[in-house]
Coordinates of C-alpha atoms and ligand atoms in Angstrom, one line a residue:
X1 CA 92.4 160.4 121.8
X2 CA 93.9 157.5 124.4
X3 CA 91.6 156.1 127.0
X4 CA 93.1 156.6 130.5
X5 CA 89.9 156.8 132.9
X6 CA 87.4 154.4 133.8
X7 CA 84.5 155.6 135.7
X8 CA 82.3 152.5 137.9
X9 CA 79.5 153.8 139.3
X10 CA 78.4 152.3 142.7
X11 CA 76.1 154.8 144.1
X12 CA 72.8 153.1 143.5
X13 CA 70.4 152.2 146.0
X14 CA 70.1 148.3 145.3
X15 CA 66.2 147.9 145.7
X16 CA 66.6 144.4 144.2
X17 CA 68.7 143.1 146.9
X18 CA 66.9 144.4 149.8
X19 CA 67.1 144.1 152.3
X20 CA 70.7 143.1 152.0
X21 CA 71.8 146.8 150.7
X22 CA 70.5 148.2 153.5
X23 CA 73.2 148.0 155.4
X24 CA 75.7 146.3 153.1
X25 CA 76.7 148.0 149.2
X26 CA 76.1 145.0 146.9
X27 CA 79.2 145.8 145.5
X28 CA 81.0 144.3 148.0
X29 CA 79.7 140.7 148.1
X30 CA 82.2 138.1 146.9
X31 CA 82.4 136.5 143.6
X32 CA 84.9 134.1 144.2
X33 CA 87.1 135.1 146.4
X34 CA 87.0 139.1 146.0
X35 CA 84.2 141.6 146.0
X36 CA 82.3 142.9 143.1
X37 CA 83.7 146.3 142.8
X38 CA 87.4 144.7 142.9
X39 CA 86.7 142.3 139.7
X40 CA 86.0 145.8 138.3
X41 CA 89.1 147.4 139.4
X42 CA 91.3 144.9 138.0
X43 CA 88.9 144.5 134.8
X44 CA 90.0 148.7 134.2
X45 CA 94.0 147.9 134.8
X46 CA 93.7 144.8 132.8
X47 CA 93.3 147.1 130.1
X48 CA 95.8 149.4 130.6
X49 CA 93.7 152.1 132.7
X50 CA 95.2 152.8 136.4
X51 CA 93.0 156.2 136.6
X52 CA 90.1 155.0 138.0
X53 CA 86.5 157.6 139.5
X54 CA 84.2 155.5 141.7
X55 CA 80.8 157.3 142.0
X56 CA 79.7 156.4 145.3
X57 CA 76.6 157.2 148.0
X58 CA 75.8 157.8 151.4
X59 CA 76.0 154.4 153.2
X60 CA 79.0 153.2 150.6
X61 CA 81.8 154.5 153.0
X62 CA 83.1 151.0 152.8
X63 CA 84.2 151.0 149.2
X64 CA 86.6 153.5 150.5
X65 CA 88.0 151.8 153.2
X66 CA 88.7 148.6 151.0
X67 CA 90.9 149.8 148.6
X68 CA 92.9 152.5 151.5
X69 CA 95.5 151.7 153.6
X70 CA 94.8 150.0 156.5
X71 CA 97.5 150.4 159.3
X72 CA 96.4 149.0 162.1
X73 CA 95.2 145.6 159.9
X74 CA 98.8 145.5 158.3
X75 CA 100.1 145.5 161.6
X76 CA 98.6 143.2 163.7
X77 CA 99.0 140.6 159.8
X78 CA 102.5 141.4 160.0
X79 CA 102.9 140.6 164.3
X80 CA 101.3 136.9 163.3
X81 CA 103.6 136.6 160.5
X82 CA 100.6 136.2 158.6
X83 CA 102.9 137.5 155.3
X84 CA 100.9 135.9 152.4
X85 CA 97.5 138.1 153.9
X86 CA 99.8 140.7 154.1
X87 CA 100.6 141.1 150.9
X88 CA 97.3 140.5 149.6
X89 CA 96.2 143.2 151.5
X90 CA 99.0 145.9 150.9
X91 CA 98.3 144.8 147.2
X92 CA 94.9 146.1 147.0
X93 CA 95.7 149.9 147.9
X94 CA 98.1 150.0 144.9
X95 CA 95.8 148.4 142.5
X96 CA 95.3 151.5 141.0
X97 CA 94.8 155.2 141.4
X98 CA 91.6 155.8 142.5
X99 CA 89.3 158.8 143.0
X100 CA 86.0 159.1 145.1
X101 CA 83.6 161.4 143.5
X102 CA 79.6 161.5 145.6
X103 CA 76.5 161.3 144.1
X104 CA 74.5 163.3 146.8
X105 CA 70.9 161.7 145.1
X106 CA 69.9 158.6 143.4
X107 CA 68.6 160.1 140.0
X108 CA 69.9 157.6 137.9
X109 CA 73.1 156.1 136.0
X110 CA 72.7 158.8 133.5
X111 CA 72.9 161.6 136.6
X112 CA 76.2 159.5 138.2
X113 CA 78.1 159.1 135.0
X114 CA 77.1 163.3 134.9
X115 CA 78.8 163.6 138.8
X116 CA 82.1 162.4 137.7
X117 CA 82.9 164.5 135.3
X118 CA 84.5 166.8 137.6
X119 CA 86.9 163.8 137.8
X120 CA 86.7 162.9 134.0
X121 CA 87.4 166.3 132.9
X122 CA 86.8 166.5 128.8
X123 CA 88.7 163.1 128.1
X124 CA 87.0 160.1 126.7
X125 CA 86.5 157.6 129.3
X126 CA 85.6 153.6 130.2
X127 CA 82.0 153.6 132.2
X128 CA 81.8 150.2 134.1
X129 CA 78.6 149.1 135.6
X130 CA 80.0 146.6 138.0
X131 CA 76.9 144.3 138.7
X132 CA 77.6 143.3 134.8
X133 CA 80.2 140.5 134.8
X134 CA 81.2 138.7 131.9
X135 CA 82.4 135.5 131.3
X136 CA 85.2 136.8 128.9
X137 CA 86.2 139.2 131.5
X138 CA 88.1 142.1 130.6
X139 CA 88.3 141.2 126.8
X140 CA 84.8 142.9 126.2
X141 CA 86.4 146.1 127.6
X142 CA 89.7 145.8 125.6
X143 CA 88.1 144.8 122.3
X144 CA 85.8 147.9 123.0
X145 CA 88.5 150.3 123.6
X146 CA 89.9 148.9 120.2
X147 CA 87.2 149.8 118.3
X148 CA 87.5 153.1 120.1
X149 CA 91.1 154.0 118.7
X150 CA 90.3 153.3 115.7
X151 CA 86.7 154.7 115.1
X152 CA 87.3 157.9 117.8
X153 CA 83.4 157.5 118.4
X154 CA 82.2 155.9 121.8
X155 CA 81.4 152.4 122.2
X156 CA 78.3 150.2 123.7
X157 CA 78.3 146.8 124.7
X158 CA 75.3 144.5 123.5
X159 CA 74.3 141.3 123.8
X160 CA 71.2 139.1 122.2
X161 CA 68.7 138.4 125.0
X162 CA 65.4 136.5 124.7
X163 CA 62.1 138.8 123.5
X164 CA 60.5 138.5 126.7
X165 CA 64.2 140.1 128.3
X166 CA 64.0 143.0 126.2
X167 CA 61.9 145.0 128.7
X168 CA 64.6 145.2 131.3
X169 CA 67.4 147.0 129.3
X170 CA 68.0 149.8 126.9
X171 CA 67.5 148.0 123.4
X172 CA 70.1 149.4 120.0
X173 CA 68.6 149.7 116.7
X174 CA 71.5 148.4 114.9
X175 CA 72.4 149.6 111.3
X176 CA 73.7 146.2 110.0
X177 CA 72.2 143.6 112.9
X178 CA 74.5 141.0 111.8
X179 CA 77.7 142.3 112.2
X180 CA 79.5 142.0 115.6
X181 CA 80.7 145.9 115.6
X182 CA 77.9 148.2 114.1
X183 CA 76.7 151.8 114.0
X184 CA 73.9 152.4 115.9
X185 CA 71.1 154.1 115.0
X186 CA 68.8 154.7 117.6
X187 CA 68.5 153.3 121.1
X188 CA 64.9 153.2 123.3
X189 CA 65.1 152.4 127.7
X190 CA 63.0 149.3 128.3
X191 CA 60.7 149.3 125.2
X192 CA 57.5 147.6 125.6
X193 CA 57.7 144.0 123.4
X194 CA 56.4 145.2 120.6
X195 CA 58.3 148.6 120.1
X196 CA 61.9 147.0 121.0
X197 CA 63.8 148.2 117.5
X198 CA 66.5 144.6 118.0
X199 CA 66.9 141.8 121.0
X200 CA 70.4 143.7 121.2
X201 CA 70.5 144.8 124.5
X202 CA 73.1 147.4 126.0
X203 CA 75.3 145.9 128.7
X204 CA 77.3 147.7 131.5
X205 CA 80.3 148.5 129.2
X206 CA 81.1 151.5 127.6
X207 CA 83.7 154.0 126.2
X208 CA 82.5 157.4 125.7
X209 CA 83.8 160.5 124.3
X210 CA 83.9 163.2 126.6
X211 CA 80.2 164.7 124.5
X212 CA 78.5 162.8 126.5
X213 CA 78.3 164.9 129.4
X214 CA 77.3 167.3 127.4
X215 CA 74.3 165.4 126.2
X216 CA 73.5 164.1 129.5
X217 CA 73.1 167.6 131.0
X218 CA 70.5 168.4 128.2
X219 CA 68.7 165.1 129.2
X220 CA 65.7 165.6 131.9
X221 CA 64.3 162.4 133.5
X222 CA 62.7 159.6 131.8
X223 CA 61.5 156.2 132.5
X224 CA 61.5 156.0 136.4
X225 CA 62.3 159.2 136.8
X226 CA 65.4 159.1 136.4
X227 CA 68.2 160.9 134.6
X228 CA 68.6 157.6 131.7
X229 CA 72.3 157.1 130.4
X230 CA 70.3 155.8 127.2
X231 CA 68.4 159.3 126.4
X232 CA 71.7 161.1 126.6
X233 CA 72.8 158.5 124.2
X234 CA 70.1 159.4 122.1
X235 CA 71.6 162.7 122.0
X236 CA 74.6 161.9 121.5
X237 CA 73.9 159.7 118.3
X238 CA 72.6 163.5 116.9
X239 CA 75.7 164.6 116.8
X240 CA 78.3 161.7 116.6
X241 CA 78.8 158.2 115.3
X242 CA 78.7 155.3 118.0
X243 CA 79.2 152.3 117.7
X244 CA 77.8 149.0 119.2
X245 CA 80.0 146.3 119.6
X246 CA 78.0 142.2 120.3
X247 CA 79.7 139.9 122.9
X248 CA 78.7 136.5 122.8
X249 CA 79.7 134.5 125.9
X250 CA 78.4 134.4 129.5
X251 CA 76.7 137.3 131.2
X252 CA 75.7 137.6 135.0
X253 CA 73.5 140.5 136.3
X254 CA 75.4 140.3 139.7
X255 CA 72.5 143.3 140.6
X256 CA 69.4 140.7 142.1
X257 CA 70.2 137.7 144.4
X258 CA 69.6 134.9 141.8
X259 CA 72.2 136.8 139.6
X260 CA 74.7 137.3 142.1
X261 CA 74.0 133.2 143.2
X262 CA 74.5 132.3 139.9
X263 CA 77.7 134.8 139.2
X264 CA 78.7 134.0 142.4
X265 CA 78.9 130.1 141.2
X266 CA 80.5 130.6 138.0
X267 CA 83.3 132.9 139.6
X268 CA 83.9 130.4 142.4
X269 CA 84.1 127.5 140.1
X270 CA 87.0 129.8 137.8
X271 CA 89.0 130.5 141.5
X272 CA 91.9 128.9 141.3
X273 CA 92.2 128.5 145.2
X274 CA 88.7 127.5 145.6
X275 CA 87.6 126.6 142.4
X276 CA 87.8 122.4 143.0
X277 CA 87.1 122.3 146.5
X278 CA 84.0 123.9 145.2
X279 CA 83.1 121.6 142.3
X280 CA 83.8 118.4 144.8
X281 CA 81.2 120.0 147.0
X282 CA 78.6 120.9 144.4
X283 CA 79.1 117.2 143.1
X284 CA 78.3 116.1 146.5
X285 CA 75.1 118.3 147.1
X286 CA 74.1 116.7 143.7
X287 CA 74.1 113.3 144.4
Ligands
UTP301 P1 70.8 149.8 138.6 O1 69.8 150.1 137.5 O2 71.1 148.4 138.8 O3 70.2 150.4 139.9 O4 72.0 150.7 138.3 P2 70.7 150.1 141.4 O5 70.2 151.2 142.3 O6 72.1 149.7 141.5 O7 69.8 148.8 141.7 P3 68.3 148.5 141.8 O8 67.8 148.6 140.4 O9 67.6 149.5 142.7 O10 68.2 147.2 142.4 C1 73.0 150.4 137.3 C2 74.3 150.9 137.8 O11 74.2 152.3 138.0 C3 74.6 152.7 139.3 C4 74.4 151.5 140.2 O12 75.2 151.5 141.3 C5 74.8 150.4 139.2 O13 76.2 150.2 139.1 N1 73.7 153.8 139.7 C6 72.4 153.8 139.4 C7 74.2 154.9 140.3 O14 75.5 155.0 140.6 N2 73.4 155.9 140.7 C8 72.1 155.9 140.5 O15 71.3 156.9 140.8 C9 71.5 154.8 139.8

């Protein structure tokens, strides 16, 4: 089995970034110069997927229109002669092929991943969280899908986080904890301190076999009340091998303001059109 999908899911309500996402989807805040949800589009063709399922929401209608033709706006760039924009905007409805597929109620990433199957059909597919940036970019994805054709068992992204971080994330119980790719044997959502099985916590990458929707409609809701990607998981490790897989550079949780500030930053400083106008500027704010 070849992974050709990637699912991002975008269809989450964005209660940490109130009351920005009320009106605007986080997604679609710069890093650098380009939104969110397009670093995660060209993280999927960076690795060879061009079949992309966006799981979006009521209120995210502007996803859509960023990545669809726009007529009228190539018109008017093309009367001013304004050819580089142009391009740069012609560019981004042929980034990739991409699918819309609704998530009607918020009841959890488990429950979105779930509402594009439809799209997914029984293939194994890439699952990108797009608030989760990485400073290695699309490597993490491509080393994962590695490990995928060669294992044929799905794949979860992990990272060491302090003890006190545990709380936030779905936490791996790791067969051999020092190895960098490792079966997993168990994984628990947001463990209290003292029940967290490893300080490997599960990132927004992933690349499933198509069991997991299986698993994930046996799953009722769990912490939150929500349908949790991690209990399906659970399932899943029942009746398959998965593996985890550790990255080790730079993450940004581009999900709360200070993450986004801080991705934001990092991004900026990586542009290569704005990159050292912004450095000169943050040297001047400095001194
Ligand atoms: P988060 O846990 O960050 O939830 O979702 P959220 O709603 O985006 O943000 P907060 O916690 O309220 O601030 C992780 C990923 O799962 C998607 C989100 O869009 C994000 O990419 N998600 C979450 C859905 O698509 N649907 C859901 O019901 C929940």
């Amino acid at each position: 089995m070849k992974v050709e999908k990637a699912v991002i899911v975008a269809a989450g309500l964005g209660t940490r970034f109130l009351p920005v996402t009320k009106s605007v989807p986080k997604e679609l805040l710069p890093l650098g110069g380009k939104p969110v949800i397009h670093h995660a589009v060209e993280e999927a063709v960076a690795c060879g997927i061009r079949s992309i399922v966006i799981v979006t929401s009521r209120g995210k209608a502007a996803i859509e229109e960023y990545f669809d033709v726009d007529v009228g706006l190539e018109l008017a760039l093309e009367e001013k002669g304004k050819t580089a924009l142009l391009e740069e905007v012609r560019r981004l409805s042929c980034l990739a092929d991409i699918c819309y597929v609704h998530q009607q109620e918020q009841l959890g990433l488990g429950h979105a991943v779930l509402t594009a199957e439809i799209a997914v059909g029984q293939e194994p597919f890439a699952l990108i969280l797009p608030d989760d940036l990485f400073a290695q970019k699309e490597m993490v994805l491509k080393e994962m899908l590695e490990i995928f054709e060669e294992k044929q068992c799905s794949v979860i992204a992990s990272k060491r986080v302090g003890r006190d971080e545990l709380s936030r994330y779905g936490v791996i119980k790791p067969m051999d904890a020092s190895a960098n790719i490792y079966r997993v044997v168990d994984v628990v959502e947001k463990p209290a301190l003292d029940e967290a099985p490893s300080d490997l916590a599960i990132m927004g990458r992933y690349v499933f076999t198509p069991e997991i929707f299986e698993a994930l409609r046996g799953t009722s809701k769990g912490v939150g009340g929500e349908i949790q990607l991690t209990d399906a998981l659970k399932c899943l490790l029942g009746k398959q091998s998965v593996y985890g897989y550790e990255i080790t550079g730079d993450y940004y949780d581009a999900g709360t303001i200070p993450g986004w500030i801080r991705a934001m930053a990092a991004f900026t400083l990586k542009d290569p059109v704005l990159g050292d106008e912004f450095e000169k500027y943050l040297r001047q704010l400095l001194n």
